[in-house]
PDB file of N, CA and C in Angstrom:
ATOM      1  N   MET A 157      96.847 120.862  91.595  1.00  0.00           N
ATOM      2  CA  MET A 157      95.738 121.604  91.030  1.00  0.00           C
ATOM      3  C   MET A 157      95.119 122.465  92.134  1.00  0.00           C
ATOM      4  N   ALA A 158      94.852 123.690  91.826  1.00  0.00           N
ATOM      5  CA  ALA A 158      94.306 124.633  92.800  1.00  0.00           C
ATOM      6  C   ALA A 158      92.800 124.448  92.928  1.00  0.00           C
ATOM      7  N   SER A 159      92.329 124.607  94.142  1.00  0.00           N
ATOM      8  CA  SER A 159      90.886 124.566  94.361  1.00  0.00           C
ATOM      9  C   SER A 159      90.336 125.984  94.264  1.00  0.00           C
ATOM     10  N   ALA A 160      89.032 126.066  94.174  1.00  0.00           N
ATOM     11  CA  ALA A 160      88.398 127.386  94.083  1.00  0.00           C
ATOM     12  C   ALA A 160      88.698 128.213  95.327  1.00  0.00           C
ATOM     13  N   SER A 161      88.711 127.594  96.489  1.00  0.00           N
ATOM     14  CA  SER A 161      88.988 128.348  97.714  1.00  0.00           C
ATOM     15  C   SER A 161      90.436 128.846  97.751  1.00  0.00           C
ATOM     16  N   GLN A 162      91.365 128.069  97.224  1.00  0.00           N
ATOM     17  CA  GLN A 162      92.757 128.522  97.150  1.00  0.00           C
ATOM     18  C   GLN A 162      92.879 129.707  96.199  1.00  0.00           C
ATOM     19  N   LEU A 163      92.155 129.661  95.090  1.00  0.00           N
ATOM     20  CA  LEU A 163      92.197 130.773  94.145  1.00  0.00           C
ATOM     21  C   LEU A 163      91.564 132.021  94.744  1.00  0.00           C
ATOM     22  N   TYR A 164      90.529 131.839  95.551  1.00  0.00           N
ATOM     23  CA  TYR A 164      89.908 132.977  96.217  1.00  0.00           C
ATOM     24  C   TYR A 164      90.912 133.651  97.159  1.00  0.00           C
ATOM     25  N   LEU A 165      91.661 132.848  97.906  1.00  0.00           N
ATOM     26  CA  LEU A 165      92.678 133.409  98.802  1.00  0.00           C
ATOM     27  C   LEU A 165      93.787 134.103  98.016  1.00  0.00           C
ATOM     28  N   LEU A 166      94.191 133.517  96.902  1.00  0.00           N
ATOM     29  CA  LEU A 166      95.216 134.133  96.066  1.00  0.00           C
ATOM     30  C   LEU A 166      94.718 135.454  95.492  1.00  0.00           C
ATOM     31  N   ALA A 167      93.456 135.498  95.067  1.00  0.00           N
ATOM     32  CA  ALA A 167      92.885 136.744  94.539  1.00  0.00           C
ATOM     33  C   ALA A 167      92.883 137.823  95.616  1.00  0.00           C
ATOM     34  N   ASP A 168      92.557 137.454  96.841  1.00  0.00           N
ATOM     35  CA  ASP A 168      92.558 138.407  97.944  1.00  0.00           C
ATOM     36  C   ASP A 168      93.975 138.916  98.210  1.00  0.00           C
ATOM     37  N   HIS A 169      94.939 138.022  98.141  1.00  0.00           N
ATOM     38  CA  HIS A 169      96.345 138.404  98.337  1.00  0.00           C
ATOM     39  C   HIS A 169      96.793 139.374  97.235  1.00  0.00           C
ATOM     40  N   ILE A 170      96.400 139.096  96.000  1.00  0.00           N
ATOM     41  CA  ILE A 170      96.756 139.976  94.885  1.00  0.00           C
ATOM     42  C   ILE A 170      96.137 141.354  95.094  1.00  0.00           C
ATOM     43  N   LYS A 171      94.873 141.379  95.498  1.00  0.00           N
ATOM     44  CA  LYS A 171      94.189 142.654  95.732  1.00  0.00           C
ATOM     45  C   LYS A 171      94.926 143.471  96.795  1.00  0.00           C
ATOM     46  N   LEU A 172      95.318 142.821  97.886  1.00  0.00           N
ATOM     47  CA  LEU A 172      96.042 143.537  98.935  1.00  0.00           C
ATOM     48  C   LEU A 172      97.397 144.034  98.444  1.00  0.00           C
ATOM     49  N   SER A 173      98.078 143.229  97.655  1.00  0.00           N
ATOM     50  CA  SER A 173      99.369 143.645  97.104  1.00  0.00           C
ATOM     51  C   SER A 173      99.212 144.846  96.186  1.00  0.00           C
ATOM     52  N   LEU A 174      98.152 144.855  95.384  1.00  0.00           N
ATOM     53  CA  LEU A 174      97.905 145.990  94.493  1.00  0.00           C
ATOM     54  C   LEU A 174      97.557 147.249  95.289  1.00  0.00           C
ATOM     55  N   LEU A 175      96.809 147.087  96.364  1.00  0.00           N
ATOM     56  CA  LEU A 175      96.502 148.240  97.218  1.00  0.00           C
ATOM     57  C   LEU A 175      97.764 148.791  97.877  1.00  0.00           C
ATOM     58  N   GLU A 176      98.648 147.903  98.330  1.00  0.00           N
ATOM     59  CA  GLU A 176      99.920 148.344  98.906  1.00  0.00           C
ATOM     60  C   GLU A 176     100.759 149.083  97.869  1.00  0.00           C
ATOM     61  N   ARG A 177     100.757 148.561  96.642  1.00  0.00           N
ATOM     62  CA  ARG A 177     101.512 149.209  95.560  1.00  0.00           C
ATOM     63  C   ARG A 177     100.950 150.595  95.286  1.00  0.00           C
ATOM     64  N   GLN A 178      99.618 150.694  95.222  1.00  0.00           N
ATOM     65  CA  GLN A 178      98.974 151.979  94.980  1.00  0.00           C
ATOM     66  C   GLN A 178      99.307 152.975  96.094  1.00  0.00           C
ATOM     67  N   ARG A 179      99.314 152.498  97.317  1.00  0.00           N
ATOM     68  CA  ARG A 179      99.645 153.372  98.452  1.00  0.00           C
ATOM     69  C   ARG A 179     101.098 153.842  98.365  1.00  0.00           C
ATOM     70  N   ALA A 180     101.997 152.944  97.998  1.00  0.00           N
ATOM     71  CA  ALA A 180     103.404 153.319  97.849  1.00  0.00           C
ATOM     72  C   ALA A 180     103.560 154.399  96.778  1.00  0.00           C
ATOM     73  N   ILE A 181     102.830 154.254  95.690  1.00  0.00           N
ATOM     74  CA  ILE A 181     102.902 155.257  94.626  1.00  0.00           C
ATOM     75  C   ILE A 181     102.386 156.598  95.129  1.00  0.00           C
ATOM     76  N   SER A 182     101.280 156.576  95.870  1.00  0.00           N
ATOM     77  CA  SER A 182     100.710 157.834  96.358  1.00  0.00           C
ATOM     78  C   SER A 182     101.619 158.521  97.371  1.00  0.00           C
ATOM     79  N   LEU A 183     102.479 157.749  98.037  1.00  0.00           N
ATOM     80  CA  LEU A 183     103.425 158.307  99.005  1.00  0.00           C
ATOM     81  C   LEU A 183     104.791 158.584  98.386  1.00  0.00           C
ATOM     82  N   ASN A 184     104.860 158.465  97.062  1.00  0.00           N
ATOM     83  CA  ASN A 184     106.117 158.676  96.327  1.00  0.00           C
ATOM     84  C   ASN A 184     107.221 157.738  96.800  1.00  0.00           C
ATOM     85  N   LEU A 185     106.841 156.512  97.141  1.00  0.00           N
ATOM     86  CA  LEU A 185     107.804 155.482  97.506  1.00  0.00           C
ATOM     87  C   LEU A 185     108.060 154.602  96.286  1.00  0.00           C
ATOM     88  N   GLU A 186     109.014 153.724  96.387  1.00  0.00           N
ATOM     89  CA  GLU A 186     109.367 152.849  95.276  1.00  0.00           C
ATOM     90  C   GLU A 186     108.427 151.649  95.235  1.00  0.00           C
ATOM     91  N   PRO A 187     107.484 151.588  94.289  1.00  0.00           N
ATOM     92  CA  PRO A 187     106.528 150.481  94.237  1.00  0.00           C
ATOM     93  C   PRO A 187     107.044 149.247  93.493  1.00  0.00           C
ATOM     94  N   ASN A 188     108.135 149.382  92.782  1.00  0.00           N
ATOM     95  CA  ASN A 188     108.605 148.322  91.894  1.00  0.00           C
ATOM     96  C   ASN A 188     109.084 147.071  92.608  1.00  0.00           C
ATOM     97  N   SER A 189     109.347 147.157  93.906  1.00  0.00           N
ATOM     98  CA  SER A 189     109.858 145.988  94.616  1.00  0.00           C
ATOM     99  C   SER A 189     108.835 144.859  94.645  1.00  0.00           C
ATOM    100  N   GLN A 190     107.560 145.162  94.535  1.00  0.00           N
ATOM    101  CA  GLN A 190     106.512 144.142  94.579  1.00  0.00           C
ATOM    102  C   GLN A 190     106.035 143.712  93.192  1.00  0.00           C
ATOM    103  N   ASP A 191     106.465 144.413  92.153  1.00  0.00           N
ATOM    104  CA  ASP A 191     105.934 144.147  90.814  1.00  0.00           C
ATOM    105  C   ASP A 191     106.171 142.706  90.363  1.00  0.00           C
ATOM    106  N   GLY A 192     107.347 142.177  90.589  1.00  0.00           N
ATOM    107  CA  GLY A 192     107.645 140.798  90.193  1.00  0.00           C
ATOM    108  C   GLY A 192     106.785 139.802  90.935  1.00  0.00           C
ATOM    109  N   HIS A 193     106.594 140.050  92.218  1.00  0.00           N
ATOM    110  CA  HIS A 193     105.762 139.166  93.037  1.00  0.00           C
ATOM    111  C   HIS A 193     104.309 139.206  92.577  1.00  0.00           C
ATOM    112  N   ILE A 194     103.808 140.392  92.309  1.00  0.00           N
ATOM    113  CA  ILE A 194     102.429 140.542  91.832  1.00  0.00           C
ATOM    114  C   ILE A 194     102.264 139.848  90.483  1.00  0.00           C
ATOM    115  N   SER A 195     103.222 140.007  89.615  1.00  0.00           N
ATOM    116  CA  SER A 195     103.169 139.377  88.299  1.00  0.00           C
ATOM    117  C   SER A 195     103.127 137.854  88.413  1.00  0.00           C
ATOM    118  N   ARG A 196     103.963 137.288  89.273  1.00  0.00           N
ATOM    119  CA  ARG A 196     103.967 135.834  89.477  1.00  0.00           C
ATOM    120  C   ARG A 196     102.644 135.365  90.075  1.00  0.00           C
ATOM    121  N   SER A 197     102.100 136.144  91.001  1.00  0.00           N
ATOM    122  CA  SER A 197     100.818 135.782  91.602  1.00  0.00           C
ATOM    123  C   SER A 197      99.703 135.808  90.562  1.00  0.00           C
ATOM    124  N   LEU A 198      99.717 136.807  89.685  1.00  0.00           N
ATOM    125  CA  LEU A 198      98.714 136.876  88.621  1.00  0.00           C
ATOM    126  C   LEU A 198      98.850 135.694  87.663  1.00  0.00           C
ATOM    127  N   ASP A 199     100.084 135.302  87.359  1.00  0.00           N
ATOM    128  CA  ASP A 199     100.298 134.133  86.502  1.00  0.00           C
ATOM    129  C   ASP A 199      99.748 132.873  87.166  1.00  0.00           C
ATOM    130  N   SER A 200     100.009 132.709  88.450  1.00  0.00           N
ATOM    131  CA  SER A 200      99.495 131.551  89.185  1.00  0.00           C
ATOM    132  C   SER A 200      97.976 131.552  89.207  1.00  0.00           C
ATOM    133  N   PHE A 201      97.392 132.721  89.376  1.00  0.00           N
ATOM    134  CA  PHE A 201      95.939 132.849  89.396  1.00  0.00           C
ATOM    135  C   PHE A 201      95.340 132.451  88.048  1.00  0.00           C
ATOM    136  N   ARG A 202      95.942 132.948  86.974  1.00  0.00           N
ATOM    137  CA  ARG A 202      95.474 132.610  85.625  1.00  0.00           C
ATOM    138  C   ARG A 202      95.573 131.103  85.376  1.00  0.00           C
ATOM    139  N   GLU A 203      96.701 130.501  85.751  1.00  0.00           N
ATOM    140  CA  GLU A 203      96.892 129.063  85.559  1.00  0.00           C
ATOM    141  C   GLU A 203      95.884 128.266  86.382  1.00  0.00           C
ATOM    142  N   GLY A 204      95.598 128.727  87.593  1.00  0.00           N
ATOM    143  CA  GLY A 204      94.622 128.043  88.430  1.00  0.00           C
ATOM    144  C   GLY A 204      93.233 128.098  87.842  1.00  0.00           C
ATOM    145  N   ILE A 205      92.859 129.249  87.304  1.00  0.00           N
ATOM    146  CA  ILE A 205      91.542 129.378  86.665  1.00  0.00           C
ATOM    147  C   ILE A 205      91.461 128.469  85.444  1.00  0.00           C
ATOM    148  N   GLU A 206      92.524 128.437  84.653  1.00  0.00           N
ATOM    149  CA  GLU A 206      92.538 127.568  83.476  1.00  0.00           C
ATOM    150  C   GLU A 206      92.405 126.107  83.885  1.00  0.00           C
ATOM    151  N   ALA A 207      93.065 125.707  84.968  1.00  0.00           N
ATOM    152  CA  ALA A 207      92.979 124.324  85.436  1.00  0.00           C
ATOM    153  C   ALA A 207      91.564 124.000  85.913  1.00  0.00           C
ATOM    154  N   LEU A 208      90.932 124.930  86.616  1.00  0.00           N
ATOM    155  CA  LEU A 208      89.560 124.697  87.058  1.00  0.00           C
ATOM    156  C   LEU A 208      88.599 124.622  85.873  1.00  0.00           C
ATOM    157  N   GLU A 209      88.814 125.459  84.871  1.00  0.00           N
ATOM    158  CA  GLU A 209      87.969 125.408  83.679  1.00  0.00           C
ATOM    159  C   GLU A 209      88.127 124.074  82.956  1.00  0.00           C
ATOM    160  N   GLN A 210      89.355 123.594  82.880  1.00  0.00           N
ATOM    161  CA  GLN A 210      89.602 122.306  82.233  1.00  0.00           C
ATOM    162  C   GLN A 210      88.936 121.186  83.028  1.00  0.00           C
ATOM    163  N   GLN A 211      89.046 121.247  84.335  1.00  0.00           N
ATOM    164  CA  GLN A 211      88.415 120.244  85.181  1.00  0.00           C
ATOM    165  C   GLN A 211      86.892 120.280  85.003  1.00  0.00           C
ATOM    166  N   GLN A 212      86.332 121.456  84.924  1.00  0.00           N
ATOM    167  CA  GLN A 212      84.887 121.596  84.727  1.00  0.00           C
ATOM    168  C   GLN A 212      84.468 121.004  83.377  1.00  0.00           C
ATOM    169  N   ARG A 213      85.260 121.263  82.330  1.00  0.00           N
ATOM    170  CA  ARG A 213      84.953 120.693  81.014  1.00  0.00           C
ATOM    171  C   ARG A 213      85.011 119.168  81.042  1.00  0.00           C
ATOM    172  N   GLN A 214      86.019 118.626  81.725  1.00  0.00           N
ATOM    173  CA  GLN A 214      86.143 117.184  81.815  1.00  0.00           C
ATOM    174  C   GLN A 214      84.965 116.567  82.558  1.00  0.00           C
ATOM    175  N   LEU A 215      84.525 117.217  83.627  1.00  0.00           N
ATOM    176  CA  LEU A 215      83.370 116.720  84.364  1.00  0.00           C
ATOM    177  C   LEU A 215      82.110 116.794  83.522  1.00  0.00           C
ATOM    178  N   ALA A 216      81.966 117.863  82.748  1.00  0.00           N
ATOM    179  CA  ALA A 216      80.792 117.999  81.886  1.00  0.00           C
ATOM    180  C   ALA A 216      80.814 116.954  80.777  1.00  0.00           C
ATOM    181  N   ASP A 217      81.999 116.653  80.240  1.00  0.00           N
ATOM    182  CA  ASP A 217      82.118 115.656  79.167  1.00  0.00           C
ATOM    183  C   ASP A 217      81.837 114.248  79.681  1.00  0.00           C
ATOM    184  N   SER A 218      82.160 113.978  80.941  1.00  0.00           N
ATOM    185  CA  SER A 218      81.964 112.651  81.487  1.00  0.00           C
ATOM    186  C   SER A 218      80.587 112.454  82.100  1.00  0.00           C
ATOM    187  N   ASP A 219      79.783 113.502  82.142  1.00  0.00           N
ATOM    188  CA  ASP A 219      78.429 113.424  82.698  1.00  0.00           C
ATOM    189  C   ASP A 219      77.550 112.604  81.758  1.00  0.00           C
ATOM    190  N   PRO A 220      76.996 111.492  82.236  1.00  0.00           N
ATOM    191  CA  PRO A 220      76.207 110.630  81.356  1.00  0.00           C
ATOM    192  C   PRO A 220      74.835 111.175  80.975  1.00  0.00           C
ATOM    193  N   SER A 221      74.373 112.212  81.632  1.00  0.00           N
ATOM    194  CA  SER A 221      73.013 112.713  81.336  1.00  0.00           C
ATOM    195  C   SER A 221      72.979 113.666  80.174  1.00  0.00           C
TER     196      SER A 221
END
């Protein structure tokens, strides 16, 4: 299960990858080499957020107050 800090690092990595892709496009280079990697990273990020949301719901459900 991913922690919030791990997801923050993954989000930063995705942002940098997207900036690199944008730069490659602006230089008329081939940006597609990173597309699969970016897609997998976005999937991992989504799954991590879903896991944290589920964990938060479980903690809220088990809260006796």
